[in-house]
PDB file of C-alpha atoms in Angstrom:
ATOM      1  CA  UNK A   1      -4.579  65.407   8.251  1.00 37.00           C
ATOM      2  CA  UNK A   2      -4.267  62.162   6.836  1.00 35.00           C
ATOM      3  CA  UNK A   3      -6.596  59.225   8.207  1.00 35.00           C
ATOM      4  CA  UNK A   4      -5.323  55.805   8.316  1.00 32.00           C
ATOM      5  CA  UNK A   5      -8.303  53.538   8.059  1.00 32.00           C
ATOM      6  CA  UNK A   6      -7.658  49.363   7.910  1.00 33.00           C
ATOM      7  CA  UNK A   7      -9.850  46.556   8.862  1.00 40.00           C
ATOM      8  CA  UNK A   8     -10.777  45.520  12.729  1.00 43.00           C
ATOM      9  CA  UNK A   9      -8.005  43.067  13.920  1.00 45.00           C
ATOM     10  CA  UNK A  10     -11.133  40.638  14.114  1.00 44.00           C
ATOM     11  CA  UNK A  11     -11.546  40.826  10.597  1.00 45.00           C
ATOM     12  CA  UNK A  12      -7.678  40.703  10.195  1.00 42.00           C
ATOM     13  CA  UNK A  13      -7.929  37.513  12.076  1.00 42.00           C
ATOM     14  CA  UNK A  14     -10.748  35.827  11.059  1.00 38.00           C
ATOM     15  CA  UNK A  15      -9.396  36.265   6.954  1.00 39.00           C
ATOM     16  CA  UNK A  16      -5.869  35.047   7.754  1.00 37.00           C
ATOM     17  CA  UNK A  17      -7.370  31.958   9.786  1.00 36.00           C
ATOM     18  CA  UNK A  18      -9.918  30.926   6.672  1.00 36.00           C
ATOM     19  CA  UNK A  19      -6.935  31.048   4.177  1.00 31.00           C
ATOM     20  CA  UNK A  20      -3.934  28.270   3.462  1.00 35.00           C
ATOM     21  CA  UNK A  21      -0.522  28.947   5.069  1.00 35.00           C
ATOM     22  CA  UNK A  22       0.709  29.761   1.710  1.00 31.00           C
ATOM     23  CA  UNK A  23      -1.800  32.013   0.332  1.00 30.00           C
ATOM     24  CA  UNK A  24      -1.127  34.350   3.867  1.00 33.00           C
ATOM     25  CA  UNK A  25       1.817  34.472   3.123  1.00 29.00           C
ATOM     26  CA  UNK A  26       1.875  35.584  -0.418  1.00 31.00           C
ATOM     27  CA  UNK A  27      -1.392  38.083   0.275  1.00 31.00           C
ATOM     28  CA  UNK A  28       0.680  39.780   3.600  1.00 37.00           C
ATOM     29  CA  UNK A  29       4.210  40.295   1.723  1.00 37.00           C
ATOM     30  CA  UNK A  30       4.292  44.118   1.720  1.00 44.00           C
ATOM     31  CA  UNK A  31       4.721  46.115  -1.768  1.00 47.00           C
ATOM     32  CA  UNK A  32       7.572  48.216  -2.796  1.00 50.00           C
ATOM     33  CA  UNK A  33       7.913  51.612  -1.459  1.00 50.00           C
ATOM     34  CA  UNK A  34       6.743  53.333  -5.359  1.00 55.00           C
ATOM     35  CA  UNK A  35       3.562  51.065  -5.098  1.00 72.00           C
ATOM     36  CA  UNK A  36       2.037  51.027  -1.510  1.00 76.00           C
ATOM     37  CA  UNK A  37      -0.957  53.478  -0.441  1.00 83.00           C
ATOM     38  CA  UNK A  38      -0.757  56.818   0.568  1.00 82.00           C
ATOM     39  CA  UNK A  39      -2.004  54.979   4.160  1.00 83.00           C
ATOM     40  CA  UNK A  40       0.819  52.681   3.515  1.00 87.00           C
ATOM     41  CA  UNK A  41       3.522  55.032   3.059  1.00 86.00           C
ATOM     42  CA  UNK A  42       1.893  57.580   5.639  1.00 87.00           C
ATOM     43  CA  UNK A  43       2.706  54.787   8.513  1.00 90.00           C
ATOM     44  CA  UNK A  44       6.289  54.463   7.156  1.00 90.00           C
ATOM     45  CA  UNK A  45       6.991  58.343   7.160  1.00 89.00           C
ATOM     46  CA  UNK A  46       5.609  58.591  10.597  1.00 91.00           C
ATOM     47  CA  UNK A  47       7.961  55.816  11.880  1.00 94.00           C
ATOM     48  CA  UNK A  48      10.716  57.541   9.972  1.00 92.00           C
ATOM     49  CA  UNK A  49       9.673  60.835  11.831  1.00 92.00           C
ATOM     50  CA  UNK A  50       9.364  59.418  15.409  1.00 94.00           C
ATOM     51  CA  UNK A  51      12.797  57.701  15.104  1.00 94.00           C
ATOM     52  CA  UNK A  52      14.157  61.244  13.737  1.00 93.00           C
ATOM     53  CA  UNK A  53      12.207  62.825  16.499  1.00 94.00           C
ATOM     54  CA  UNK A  54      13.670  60.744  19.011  1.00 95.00           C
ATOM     55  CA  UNK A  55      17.061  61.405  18.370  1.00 94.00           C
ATOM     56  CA  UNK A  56      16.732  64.945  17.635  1.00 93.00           C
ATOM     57  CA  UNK A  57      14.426  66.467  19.864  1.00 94.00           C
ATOM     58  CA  UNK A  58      14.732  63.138  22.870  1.00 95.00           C
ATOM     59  CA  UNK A  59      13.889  65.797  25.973  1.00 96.00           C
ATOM     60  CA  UNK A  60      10.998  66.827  24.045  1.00 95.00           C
ATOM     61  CA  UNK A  61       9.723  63.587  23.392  1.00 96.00           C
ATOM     62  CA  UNK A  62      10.314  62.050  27.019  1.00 95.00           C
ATOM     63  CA  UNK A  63       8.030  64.982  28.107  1.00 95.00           C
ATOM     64  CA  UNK A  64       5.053  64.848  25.473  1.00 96.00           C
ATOM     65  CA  UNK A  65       5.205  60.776  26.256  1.00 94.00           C
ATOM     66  CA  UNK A  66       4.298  61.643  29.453  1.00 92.00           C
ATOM     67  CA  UNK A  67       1.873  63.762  29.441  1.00 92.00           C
ATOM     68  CA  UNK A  68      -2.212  63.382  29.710  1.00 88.00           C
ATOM     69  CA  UNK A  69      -3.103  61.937  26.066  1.00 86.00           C
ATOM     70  CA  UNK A  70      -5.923  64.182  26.007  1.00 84.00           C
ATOM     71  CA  UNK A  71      -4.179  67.221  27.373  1.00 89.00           C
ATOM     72  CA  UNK A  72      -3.810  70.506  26.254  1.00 92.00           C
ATOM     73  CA  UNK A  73      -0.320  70.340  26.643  1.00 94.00           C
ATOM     74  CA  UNK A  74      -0.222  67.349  24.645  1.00 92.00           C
ATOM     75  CA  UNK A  75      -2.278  68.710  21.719  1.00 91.00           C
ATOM     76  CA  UNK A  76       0.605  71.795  22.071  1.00 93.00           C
ATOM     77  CA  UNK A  77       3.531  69.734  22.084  1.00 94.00           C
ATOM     78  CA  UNK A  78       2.141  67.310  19.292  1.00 92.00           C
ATOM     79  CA  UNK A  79       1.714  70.466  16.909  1.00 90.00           C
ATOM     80  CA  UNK A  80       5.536  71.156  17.230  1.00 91.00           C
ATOM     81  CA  UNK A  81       6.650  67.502  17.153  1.00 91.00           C
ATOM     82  CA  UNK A  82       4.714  67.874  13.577  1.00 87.00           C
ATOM     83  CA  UNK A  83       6.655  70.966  12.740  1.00 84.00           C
ATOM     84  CA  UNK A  84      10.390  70.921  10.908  1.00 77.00           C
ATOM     85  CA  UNK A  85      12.631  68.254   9.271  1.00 79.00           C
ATOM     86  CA  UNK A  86      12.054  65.143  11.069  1.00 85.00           C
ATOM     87  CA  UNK A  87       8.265  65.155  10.238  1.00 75.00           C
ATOM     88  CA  UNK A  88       7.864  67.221   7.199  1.00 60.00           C
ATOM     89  CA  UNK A  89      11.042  65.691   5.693  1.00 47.00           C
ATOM     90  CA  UNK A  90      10.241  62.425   6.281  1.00 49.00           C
ATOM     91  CA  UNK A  91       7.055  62.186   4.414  1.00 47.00           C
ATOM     92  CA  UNK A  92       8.234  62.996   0.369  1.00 47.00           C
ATOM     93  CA  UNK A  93       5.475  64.391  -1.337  1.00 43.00           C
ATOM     94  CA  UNK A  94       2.678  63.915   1.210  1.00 44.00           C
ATOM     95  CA  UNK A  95       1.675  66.774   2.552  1.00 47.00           C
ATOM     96  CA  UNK A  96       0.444  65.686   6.427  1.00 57.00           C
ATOM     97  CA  UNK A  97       0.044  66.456   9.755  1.00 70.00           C
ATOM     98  CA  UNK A  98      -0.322  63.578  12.261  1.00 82.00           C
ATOM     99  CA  UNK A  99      -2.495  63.486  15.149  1.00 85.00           C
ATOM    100  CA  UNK A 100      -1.118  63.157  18.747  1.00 87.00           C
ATOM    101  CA  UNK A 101      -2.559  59.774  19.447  1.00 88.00           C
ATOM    102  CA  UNK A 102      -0.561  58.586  15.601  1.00 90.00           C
ATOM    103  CA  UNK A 103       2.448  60.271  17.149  1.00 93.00           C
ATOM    104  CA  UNK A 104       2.334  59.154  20.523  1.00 94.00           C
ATOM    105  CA  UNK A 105       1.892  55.929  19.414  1.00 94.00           C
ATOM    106  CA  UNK A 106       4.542  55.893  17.112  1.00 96.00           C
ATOM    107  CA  UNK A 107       7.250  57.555  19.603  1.00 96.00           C
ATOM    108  CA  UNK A 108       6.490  54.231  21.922  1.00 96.00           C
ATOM    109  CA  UNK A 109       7.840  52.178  18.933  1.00 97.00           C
ATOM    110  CA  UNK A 110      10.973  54.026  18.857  1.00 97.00           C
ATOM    111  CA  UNK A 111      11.503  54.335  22.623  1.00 96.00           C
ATOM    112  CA  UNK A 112      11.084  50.944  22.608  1.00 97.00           C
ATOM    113  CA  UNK A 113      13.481  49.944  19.911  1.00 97.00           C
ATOM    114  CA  UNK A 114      15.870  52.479  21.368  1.00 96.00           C
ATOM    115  CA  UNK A 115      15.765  50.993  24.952  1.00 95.00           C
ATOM    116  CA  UNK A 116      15.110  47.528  24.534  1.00 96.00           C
ATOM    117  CA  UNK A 117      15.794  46.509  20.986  1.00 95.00           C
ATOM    118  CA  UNK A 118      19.397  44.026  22.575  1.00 94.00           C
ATOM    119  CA  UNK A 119      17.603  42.424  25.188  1.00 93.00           C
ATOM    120  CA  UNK A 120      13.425  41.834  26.530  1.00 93.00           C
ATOM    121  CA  UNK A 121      13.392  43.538  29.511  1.00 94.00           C
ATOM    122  CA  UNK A 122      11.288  41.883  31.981  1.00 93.00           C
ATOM    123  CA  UNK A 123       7.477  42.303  32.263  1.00 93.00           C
ATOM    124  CA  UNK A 124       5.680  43.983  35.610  1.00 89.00           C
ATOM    125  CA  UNK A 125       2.917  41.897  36.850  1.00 85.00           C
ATOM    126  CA  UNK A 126       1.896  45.818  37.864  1.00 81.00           C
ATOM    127  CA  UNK A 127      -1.557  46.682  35.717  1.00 76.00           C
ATOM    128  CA  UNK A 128      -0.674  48.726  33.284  1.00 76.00           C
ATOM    129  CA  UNK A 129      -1.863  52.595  34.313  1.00 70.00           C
ATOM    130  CA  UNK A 130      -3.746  54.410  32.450  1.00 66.00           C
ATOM    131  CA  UNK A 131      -3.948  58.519  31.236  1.00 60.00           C
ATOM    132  CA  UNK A 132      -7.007  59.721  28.859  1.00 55.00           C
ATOM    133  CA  UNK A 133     -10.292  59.927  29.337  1.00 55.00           C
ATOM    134  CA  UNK A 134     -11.877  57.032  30.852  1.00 51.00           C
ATOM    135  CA  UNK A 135     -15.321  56.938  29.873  1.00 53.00           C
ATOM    136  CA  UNK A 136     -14.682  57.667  25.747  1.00 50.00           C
ATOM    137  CA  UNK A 137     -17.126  55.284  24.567  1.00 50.00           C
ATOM    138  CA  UNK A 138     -15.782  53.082  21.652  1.00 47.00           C
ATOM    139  CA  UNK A 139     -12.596  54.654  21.970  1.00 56.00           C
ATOM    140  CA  UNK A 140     -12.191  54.026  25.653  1.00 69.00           C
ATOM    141  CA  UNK A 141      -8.103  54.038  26.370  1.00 74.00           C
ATOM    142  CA  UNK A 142      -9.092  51.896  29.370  1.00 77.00           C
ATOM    143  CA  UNK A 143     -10.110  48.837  27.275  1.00 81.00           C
ATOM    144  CA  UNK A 144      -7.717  49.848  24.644  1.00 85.00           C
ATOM    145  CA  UNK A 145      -4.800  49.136  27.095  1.00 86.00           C
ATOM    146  CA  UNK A 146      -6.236  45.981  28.875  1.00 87.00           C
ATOM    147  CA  UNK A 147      -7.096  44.451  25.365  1.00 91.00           C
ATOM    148  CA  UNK A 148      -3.476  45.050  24.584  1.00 93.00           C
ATOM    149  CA  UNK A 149      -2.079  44.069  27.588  1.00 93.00           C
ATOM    150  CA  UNK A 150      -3.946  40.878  27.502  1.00 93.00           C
ATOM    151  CA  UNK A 151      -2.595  39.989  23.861  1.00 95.00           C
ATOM    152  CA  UNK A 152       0.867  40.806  25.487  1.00 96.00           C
ATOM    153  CA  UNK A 153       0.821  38.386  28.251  1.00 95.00           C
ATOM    154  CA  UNK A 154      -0.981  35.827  26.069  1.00 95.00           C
ATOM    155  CA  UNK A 155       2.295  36.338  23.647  1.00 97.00           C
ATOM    156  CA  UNK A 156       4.401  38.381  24.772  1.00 96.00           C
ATOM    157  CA  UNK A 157       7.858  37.186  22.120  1.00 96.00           C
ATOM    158  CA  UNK A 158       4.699  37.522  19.080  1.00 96.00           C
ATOM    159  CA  UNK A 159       3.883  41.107  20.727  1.00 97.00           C
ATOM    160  CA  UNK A 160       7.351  42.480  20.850  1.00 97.00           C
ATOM    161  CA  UNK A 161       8.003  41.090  17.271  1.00 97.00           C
ATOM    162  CA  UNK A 162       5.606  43.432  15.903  1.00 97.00           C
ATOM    163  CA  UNK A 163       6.833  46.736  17.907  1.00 97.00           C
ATOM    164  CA  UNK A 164      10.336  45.304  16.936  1.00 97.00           C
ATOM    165  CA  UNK A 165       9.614  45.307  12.972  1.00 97.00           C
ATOM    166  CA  UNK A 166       9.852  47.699  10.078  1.00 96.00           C
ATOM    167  CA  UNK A 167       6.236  49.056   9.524  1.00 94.00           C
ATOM    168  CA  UNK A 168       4.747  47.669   6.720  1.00 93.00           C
ATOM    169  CA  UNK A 169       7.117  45.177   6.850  1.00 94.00           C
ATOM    170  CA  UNK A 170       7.055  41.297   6.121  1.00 93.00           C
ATOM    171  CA  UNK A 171       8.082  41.023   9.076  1.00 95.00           C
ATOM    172  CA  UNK A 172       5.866  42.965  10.886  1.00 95.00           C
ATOM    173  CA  UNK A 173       2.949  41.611   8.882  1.00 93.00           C
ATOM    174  CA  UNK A 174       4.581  37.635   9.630  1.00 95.00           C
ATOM    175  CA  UNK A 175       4.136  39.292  13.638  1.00 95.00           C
ATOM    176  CA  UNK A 176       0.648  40.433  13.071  1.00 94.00           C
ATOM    177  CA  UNK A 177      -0.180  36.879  11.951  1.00 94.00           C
ATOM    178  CA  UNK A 178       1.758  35.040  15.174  1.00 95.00           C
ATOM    179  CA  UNK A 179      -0.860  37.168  17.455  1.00 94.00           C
ATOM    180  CA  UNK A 180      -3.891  35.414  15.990  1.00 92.00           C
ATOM    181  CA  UNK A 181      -4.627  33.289  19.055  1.00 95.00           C
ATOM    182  CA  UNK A 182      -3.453  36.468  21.278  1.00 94.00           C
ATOM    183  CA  UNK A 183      -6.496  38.281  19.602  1.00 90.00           C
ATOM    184  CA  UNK A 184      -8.847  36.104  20.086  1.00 90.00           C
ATOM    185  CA  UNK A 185      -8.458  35.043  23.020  1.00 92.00           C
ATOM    186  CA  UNK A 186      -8.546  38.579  24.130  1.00 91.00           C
ATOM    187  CA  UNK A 187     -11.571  39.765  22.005  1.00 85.00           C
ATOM    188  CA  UNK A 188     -13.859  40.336  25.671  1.00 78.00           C
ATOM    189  CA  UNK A 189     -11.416  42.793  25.998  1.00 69.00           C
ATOM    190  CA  UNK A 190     -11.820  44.865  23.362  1.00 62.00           C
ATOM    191  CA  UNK A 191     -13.955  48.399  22.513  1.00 58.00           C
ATOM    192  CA  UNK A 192     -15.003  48.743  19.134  1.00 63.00           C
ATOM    193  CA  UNK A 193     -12.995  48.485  16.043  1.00 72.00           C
ATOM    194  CA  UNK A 194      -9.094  48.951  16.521  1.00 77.00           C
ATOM    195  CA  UNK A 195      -7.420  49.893  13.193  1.00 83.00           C
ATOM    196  CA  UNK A 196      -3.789  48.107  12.588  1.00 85.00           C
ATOM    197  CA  UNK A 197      -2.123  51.706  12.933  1.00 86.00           C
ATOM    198  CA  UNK A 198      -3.883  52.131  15.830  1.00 89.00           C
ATOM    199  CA  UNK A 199      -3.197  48.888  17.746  1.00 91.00           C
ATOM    200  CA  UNK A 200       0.366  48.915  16.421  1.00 94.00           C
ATOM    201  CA  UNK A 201       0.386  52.480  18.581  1.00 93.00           C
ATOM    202  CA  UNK A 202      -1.213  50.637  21.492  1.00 93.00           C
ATOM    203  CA  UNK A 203       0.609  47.595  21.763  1.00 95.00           C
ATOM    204  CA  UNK A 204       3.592  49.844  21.561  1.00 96.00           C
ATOM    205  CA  UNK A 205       2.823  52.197  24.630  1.00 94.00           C
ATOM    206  CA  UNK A 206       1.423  49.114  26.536  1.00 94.00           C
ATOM    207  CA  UNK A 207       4.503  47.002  26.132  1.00 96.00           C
ATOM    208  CA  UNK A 208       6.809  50.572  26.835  1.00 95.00           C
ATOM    209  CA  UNK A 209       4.958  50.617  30.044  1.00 93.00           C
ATOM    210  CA  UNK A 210       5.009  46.981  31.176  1.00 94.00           C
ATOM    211  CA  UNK A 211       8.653  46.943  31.057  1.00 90.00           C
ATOM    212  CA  UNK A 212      10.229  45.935  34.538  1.00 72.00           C
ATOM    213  CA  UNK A 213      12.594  47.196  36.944  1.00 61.00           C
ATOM    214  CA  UNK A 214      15.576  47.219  34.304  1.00 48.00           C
ATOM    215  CA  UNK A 215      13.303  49.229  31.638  1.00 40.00           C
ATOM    216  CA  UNK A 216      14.277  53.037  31.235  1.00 41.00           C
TER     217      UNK A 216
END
């Protein structure tokens, strides 16, 4: 299994904020496909994957989205998800299996690009709920999704920019950079150190879930 591994988004934001407008933009321009990371490219085949999965397999994917994160049935449904074209075609020469929180994350993306990509839907004033276990230290889900949420209501056109966007994209990374004041305004929120794979994942469940009456 491959491990994606990136700086805190405090770091992220602290870095962008100390340099000019010019040199952020010319250090967050993306490289070619041949030239990025394996961590790079790992984050584009998964994408690739979850929109393939999506479309191919969409009953299958409704249901695992559902589920309990932290599940049994999850874990199951992940390890087939992972299995066949969509996944093992989509990643070249890497050889990888991703984990269910990567792919769950990852599936919000394209559910959300599949049902709301035309139009915003509205946003519930509703909490957002919240499956997994509760009281997971560092890693609690709980202040995973209220951090997010919080950067969502602070921004929400920034927020949906970013789930909107090619990964490893300009514009995702030009996104990224438009949620500065989201993040920290909304660092109390936070638990530990949130990779950029990993909040891209959150954000992307959170805002799936906040969608209002007219979301699917």
């Amino acid at each position: 299994m491959t491990v994606v591994t990136f700086r805190s988004l405090a770091a992220i934001a602290v870095a962008m904020t100390a340099l000019p407008a010019a040199a952020q933009m010319q250090t967050e321009i993306p490289k070619a496909v041949g030239t990025m990371s394996q961590a790079q490219q790992a984050r584009r085949a998964l994408a690739t994957g979850a929109q393939c999965l999506l479309r191919e397999k969409p009953s299958n994917v409704r249901s695992f989205l559902r589920m309990d994160p932290d599940s049994r049935d999850a874990a199951r449904t992940a390890t087939y998800l992972n299995r066949g074209d969509c996944v093992d075609g989509s990643t070249g020469s890497i050889s990888m299996q991703f984990s269910a929180a990567a792919l769950r994350g990852a599936l919000f993306k394209a559910s959300y690009i599949n049902d709301y990509a035309d139009a915003a839907p509205p946003l519930t004033n509703t909490p957002v709920a919240v499956q997994g276990d509760v009281s997971a230290g560092q890693d609690n889900p709980v202040k995973q999704r209220r951090f997010t949420e919080c950067v969502i209501r602070r921004d929400p056109a920034a927020a949906r920019a970013v789930v909107l966007a090619d990964t490893e994209s300009a514009a995702e990374q030009a996104a990224l950079i438009a949620l500065q004041p989201a993040f920290e305004a909304c660092l109390s929120e936070k638990s530990g150190d949130m990779t950029k794979s990993m909040f891209a994942g959150v954000l992307a469940e959170t805002l799936y879930q906040m969608a209002g009456p007219t979301g699917g």
